[in-house]
GROMACS .gro file of C-alpha atoms in nm:
model
  194
    1MET     CA    1   4.268   0.783  -3.394
    2MET     CA    2   3.917   0.840  -3.348
    3LYS     CA    3   3.912   1.153  -3.530
    4TYR     CA    4   4.041   0.939  -3.836
    5LYS     CA    5   3.783   0.676  -3.790
    6LYS     CA    6   3.519   0.945  -3.850
    7PHE     CA    7   3.661   1.012  -4.139
    8TYR     CA    8   3.709   0.735  -4.317
    9ILE     CA    9   3.343   0.638  -4.225
   10LEU     CA   10   3.225   0.973  -4.364
   11LEU     CA   11   3.448   0.889  -4.677
   12ILE     CA   12   3.278   0.532  -4.724
   13PHE     CA   13   2.955   0.678  -4.676
   14MET     CA   14   3.029   0.934  -4.959
   15VAL     CA   15   3.172   0.722  -5.207
   16ILE     CA   16   2.852   0.458  -5.158
   17TYR     CA   17   2.624   0.737  -5.172
   18ILE     CA   18   2.775   0.881  -5.500
   19LEU     CA   19   2.763   0.541  -5.653
   20TYR     CA   20   2.417   0.478  -5.534
   21VAL     CA   21   2.323   0.844  -5.743
   22SER     CA   22   2.543   0.695  -6.035
   23VAL     CA   23   2.353   0.367  -6.045
   24SER     CA   24   1.999   0.562  -5.994
   25ILE     CA   25   2.064   0.818  -6.292
   26TYR     CA   26   2.174   0.528  -6.516
   27SER     CA   27   1.890   0.279  -6.439
   28TYR     CA   28   1.651   0.585  -6.501
   29SER     CA   29   1.820   0.678  -6.815
   30ASN     CA   30   1.624   0.367  -6.957
   31ILE     CA   31   1.285   0.474  -6.838
   32ASN     CA   32   1.075   0.579  -7.174
   33ASP     CA   33   0.733   0.673  -7.069
   34LEU     CA   34   0.588   0.767  -7.373
   35ARG     CA   35   0.220   0.814  -7.404
   36LYS     CA   36  -0.007   1.113  -7.545
   37ALA     CA   37   0.048   1.474  -7.403
   38ASP     CA   38  -0.026   1.792  -7.469
   39ALA     CA   39   0.312   1.949  -7.517
   40ALA     CA   40   0.665   1.803  -7.555
   41ILE     CA   41   0.928   2.016  -7.363
   42VAL     CA   42   1.253   2.018  -7.541
   43LEU     CA   43   1.584   2.102  -7.313
   44GLY     CA   44   1.809   2.297  -7.472
   45ALA     CA   45   2.174   2.272  -7.557
   46ALA     CA   46   2.467   2.447  -7.735
   47VAL     CA   47   2.422   2.619  -8.048
   48TRP     CA   48   2.686   2.642  -8.298
   49GLY     CA   49   2.655   2.966  -8.521
   50GLU     CA   50   2.295   2.973  -8.589
   51GLU     CA   51   2.262   2.593  -8.607
   52PRO     CA   52   2.178   2.363  -8.338
   53SER     CA   53   2.452   2.141  -8.213
   54PRO     CA   54   2.461   1.775  -8.293
   55VAL     CA   55   2.361   1.682  -7.928
   56PHE     CA   56   2.073   1.940  -7.945
   57GLU     CA   57   1.958   1.844  -8.275
   58GLU     CA   58   1.921   1.491  -8.134
   59ARG     CA   59   1.681   1.640  -7.897
   60ILE     CA   60   1.478   1.857  -8.144
   61ASN     CA   61   1.473   1.563  -8.378
   62HIS     CA   62   1.300   1.363  -8.109
   63GLY     CA   63   1.067   1.644  -8.052
   64ILE     CA   64   0.947   1.672  -8.383
   65TRP     CA   65   0.920   1.296  -8.406
   66LEU     CA   66   0.694   1.307  -8.123
   67TYR     CA   67   0.460   1.562  -8.265
   68MET     CA   68   0.487   1.416  -8.634
   69ASN     CA   69   0.346   1.087  -8.455
   70GLY     CA   70   0.079   1.256  -8.262
   71TYR     CA   71   0.180   1.227  -7.921
   72VAL     CA   72   0.174   1.594  -7.854
   73ASP     CA   73   0.031   1.896  -8.047
   74LYS     CA   74   0.276   2.157  -7.933
   75ILE     CA   75   0.645   2.188  -7.895
   76ILE     CA   76   0.794   2.390  -7.611
   77PHE     CA   77   1.181   2.458  -7.714
   78THR     CA   78   1.379   2.609  -7.409
   79GLY     CA   79   1.730   2.796  -7.426
   80GLY     CA   80   1.859   3.132  -7.418
   81LYS     CA   81   2.118   3.289  -7.593
   82GLY     CA   82   2.517   3.199  -7.541
   83GLU     CA   83   2.778   3.452  -7.531
   84ASN     CA   84   2.924   3.359  -7.846
   85THR     CA   85   2.570   3.302  -8.049
   86SER     CA   86   2.433   3.524  -8.286
   87ILE     CA   87   2.056   3.325  -8.185
   88SER     CA   88   1.908   3.155  -7.870
   89GLU     CA   89   1.863   2.792  -7.855
   90SER     CA   90   1.510   2.775  -7.873
   91ALA     CA   91   1.508   3.025  -8.169
   92ALA     CA   92   1.785   2.796  -8.369
   93ALA     CA   93   1.519   2.461  -8.260
   94LYS     CA   94   1.213   2.667  -8.415
   95CYS     CA   95   1.378   2.746  -8.724
   96TYR     CA   96   1.499   2.369  -8.743
   97ALA     CA   97   1.154   2.264  -8.667
   98ILE     CA   98   1.014   2.485  -8.920
   99GLU     CA   99   1.213   2.377  -9.156
  100HIS     CA  100   1.126   1.988  -9.101
  101SER     CA  101   0.741   2.073  -9.125
  102VAL     CA  102   0.619   2.172  -8.765
  103PRO     CA  103   0.390   2.466  -8.823
  104GLU     CA  104   0.506   2.780  -8.632
  105ASN     CA  105   0.169   2.781  -8.449
  106ASP     CA  106   0.221   2.477  -8.254
  107ILE     CA  107   0.571   2.582  -8.141
  108PHE     CA  108   0.671   2.779  -7.850
  109ILE     CA  109   0.984   2.945  -7.733
  110GLU     CA  110   1.168   3.060  -7.412
  111GLU     CA  111   1.477   3.257  -7.454
  112LYS     CA  112   1.583   3.355  -7.142
  113SER     CA  113   1.730   3.051  -6.942
  114THR     CA  114   2.093   2.947  -6.934
  115ILE     CA  115   2.070   2.612  -6.707
  116THR     CA  116   1.848   2.320  -6.677
  117GLN     CA  117   1.663   2.452  -6.356
  118GLU     CA  118   1.588   2.791  -6.571
  119ASN     CA  119   1.471   2.551  -6.870
  120ILE     CA  120   1.225   2.371  -6.642
  121LEU     CA  121   1.115   2.694  -6.489
  122TYR     CA  122   1.037   2.940  -6.775
  123ALA     CA  123   0.872   2.648  -6.955
  124SER     CA  124   0.631   2.584  -6.691
  125LYS     CA  125   0.533   2.932  -6.710
  126ILE     CA  126   0.450   2.870  -7.084
  127VAL     CA  127   0.262   2.546  -6.983
  128LYS     CA  128   0.029   2.773  -6.741
  129GLU     CA  129  -0.006   3.043  -6.929
  130ASN     CA  130  -0.163   2.786  -7.251
  131ASN     CA  131  -0.332   2.539  -7.002
  132ILE     CA  132  -0.106   2.276  -7.101
  133SER     CA  133  -0.184   1.964  -6.840
  134SER     CA  134   0.061   1.723  -6.950
  135VAL     CA  135   0.414   1.722  -7.125
  136LEU     CA  136   0.655   1.504  -7.248
  137LEU     CA  137   1.015   1.585  -7.136
  138VAL     CA  138   1.280   1.547  -7.405
  139SER     CA  139   1.665   1.526  -7.366
  140ASP     CA  140   1.959   1.300  -7.330
  141PRO     CA  141   1.855   0.944  -7.151
  142LEU     CA  142   2.130   1.088  -6.843
  143HIS     CA  143   2.009   1.408  -6.841
  144MET     CA  144   1.646   1.273  -6.722
  145LYS     CA  145   1.653   1.191  -6.368
  146ARG     CA  146   1.772   1.550  -6.259
  147ALA     CA  147   1.546   1.720  -6.525
  148MET     CA  148   1.213   1.503  -6.403
  149LEU     CA  149   1.307   1.584  -6.067
  150MET     CA  150   1.284   1.976  -6.155
  151CYS     CA  151   0.965   1.918  -6.312
  152LYS     CA  152   0.801   1.761  -6.020
  153ASP     CA  153   0.939   2.074  -5.811
  154TYR     CA  154   0.752   2.318  -6.060
  155ASP     CA  155   0.476   2.113  -6.055
  156LEU     CA  156   0.450   1.954  -6.385
  157THR     CA  157   0.282   1.670  -6.495
  158ALA     CA  158   0.546   1.513  -6.667
  159TYR     CA  159   0.656   1.196  -6.841
  160THR     CA  160   1.022   1.101  -6.959
  161SER     CA  161   1.067   1.051  -7.341
  162PRO     CA  162   1.455   1.051  -7.387
  163THR     CA  163   1.612   1.082  -7.713
  164PRO     CA  164   1.643   0.715  -7.858
  165THR     CA  165   1.957   0.845  -7.996
  166THR     CA  166   2.225   1.069  -7.876
  167MET     CA  167   2.598   1.185  -7.947
  168TYR     CA  168   2.713   1.067  -7.652
  169LYS     CA  169   2.819   0.697  -7.788
  170THR     CA  170   3.150   0.616  -7.682
  171THR     CA  171   3.210   0.472  -7.320
  172LYS     CA  172   3.443   0.745  -7.218
  173ASN     CA  173   3.178   1.011  -7.298
  174LYS     CA  174   2.901   0.843  -7.142
  175ILE     CA  175   3.132   0.846  -6.815
  176ILE     CA  176   3.235   1.204  -6.864
  177PHE     CA  177   2.822   1.269  -6.906
  178LEU     CA  178   2.723   1.047  -6.611
  179SER     CA  179   2.978   1.216  -6.380
  180ARG     CA  180   2.848   1.544  -6.477
  181GLU     CA  181   2.503   1.424  -6.378
  182VAL     CA  182   2.587   1.284  -6.089
  183PHE     CA  183   2.779   1.642  -5.948
  184PHE     CA  184   2.492   1.817  -6.070
  185TYR     CA  185   2.204   1.575  -5.912
  186ILE     CA  186   2.372   1.594  -5.593
  187GLY     CA  187   2.431   1.975  -5.609
  188TYR     CA  188   2.073   2.012  -5.696
  189GLN     CA  189   1.974   1.775  -5.387
  190ILE     CA  190   2.145   2.020  -5.168
  191TYR     CA  191   1.986   2.314  -5.354
  192ARG     CA  192   1.640   2.176  -5.245
  193LEU     CA  193   1.715   2.175  -4.872
  194PHE     CA  194   1.757   2.565  -4.854
   0.00000   0.00000   0.00000
């Protein structure tokens, strides 16, 4: 009987913690700390053929908007090459940005990353190598809390700039994205303990 009681207490604690993390991620998605910074870090997403996926295109467009409106002087695109693509995510983003009037000299790319943590890691190396002191982090709103935690872990002076538009528009898609973020956020918190 005592064993079951401990199990139920643990289960209740886990449910409360998951709900707390969910609300925290959702609340954080509404924070937009828009300000002048040296560069924007645009987190990678899928590429379809040689073109950015709709989700990635929204992120790239926001990075371009920040550049064109004088909030940043440089853009750092992140993302390596997927299994079934002929071009890396960051290279596709760079081509897209150049087509939309961003000078090539103001674009940095890293092509090694496959996950968010690597996006931040390799972008942080570009930041340090080029004496960039502050960045605006660009991604989907629900992705921001986990990504900003990683920025902190890699000693980046980063401010949130979530995409004002997102392809995750339906309630179902938002719930799926939020559930995924809760899972990965908790996983990253566990990872940080070791």
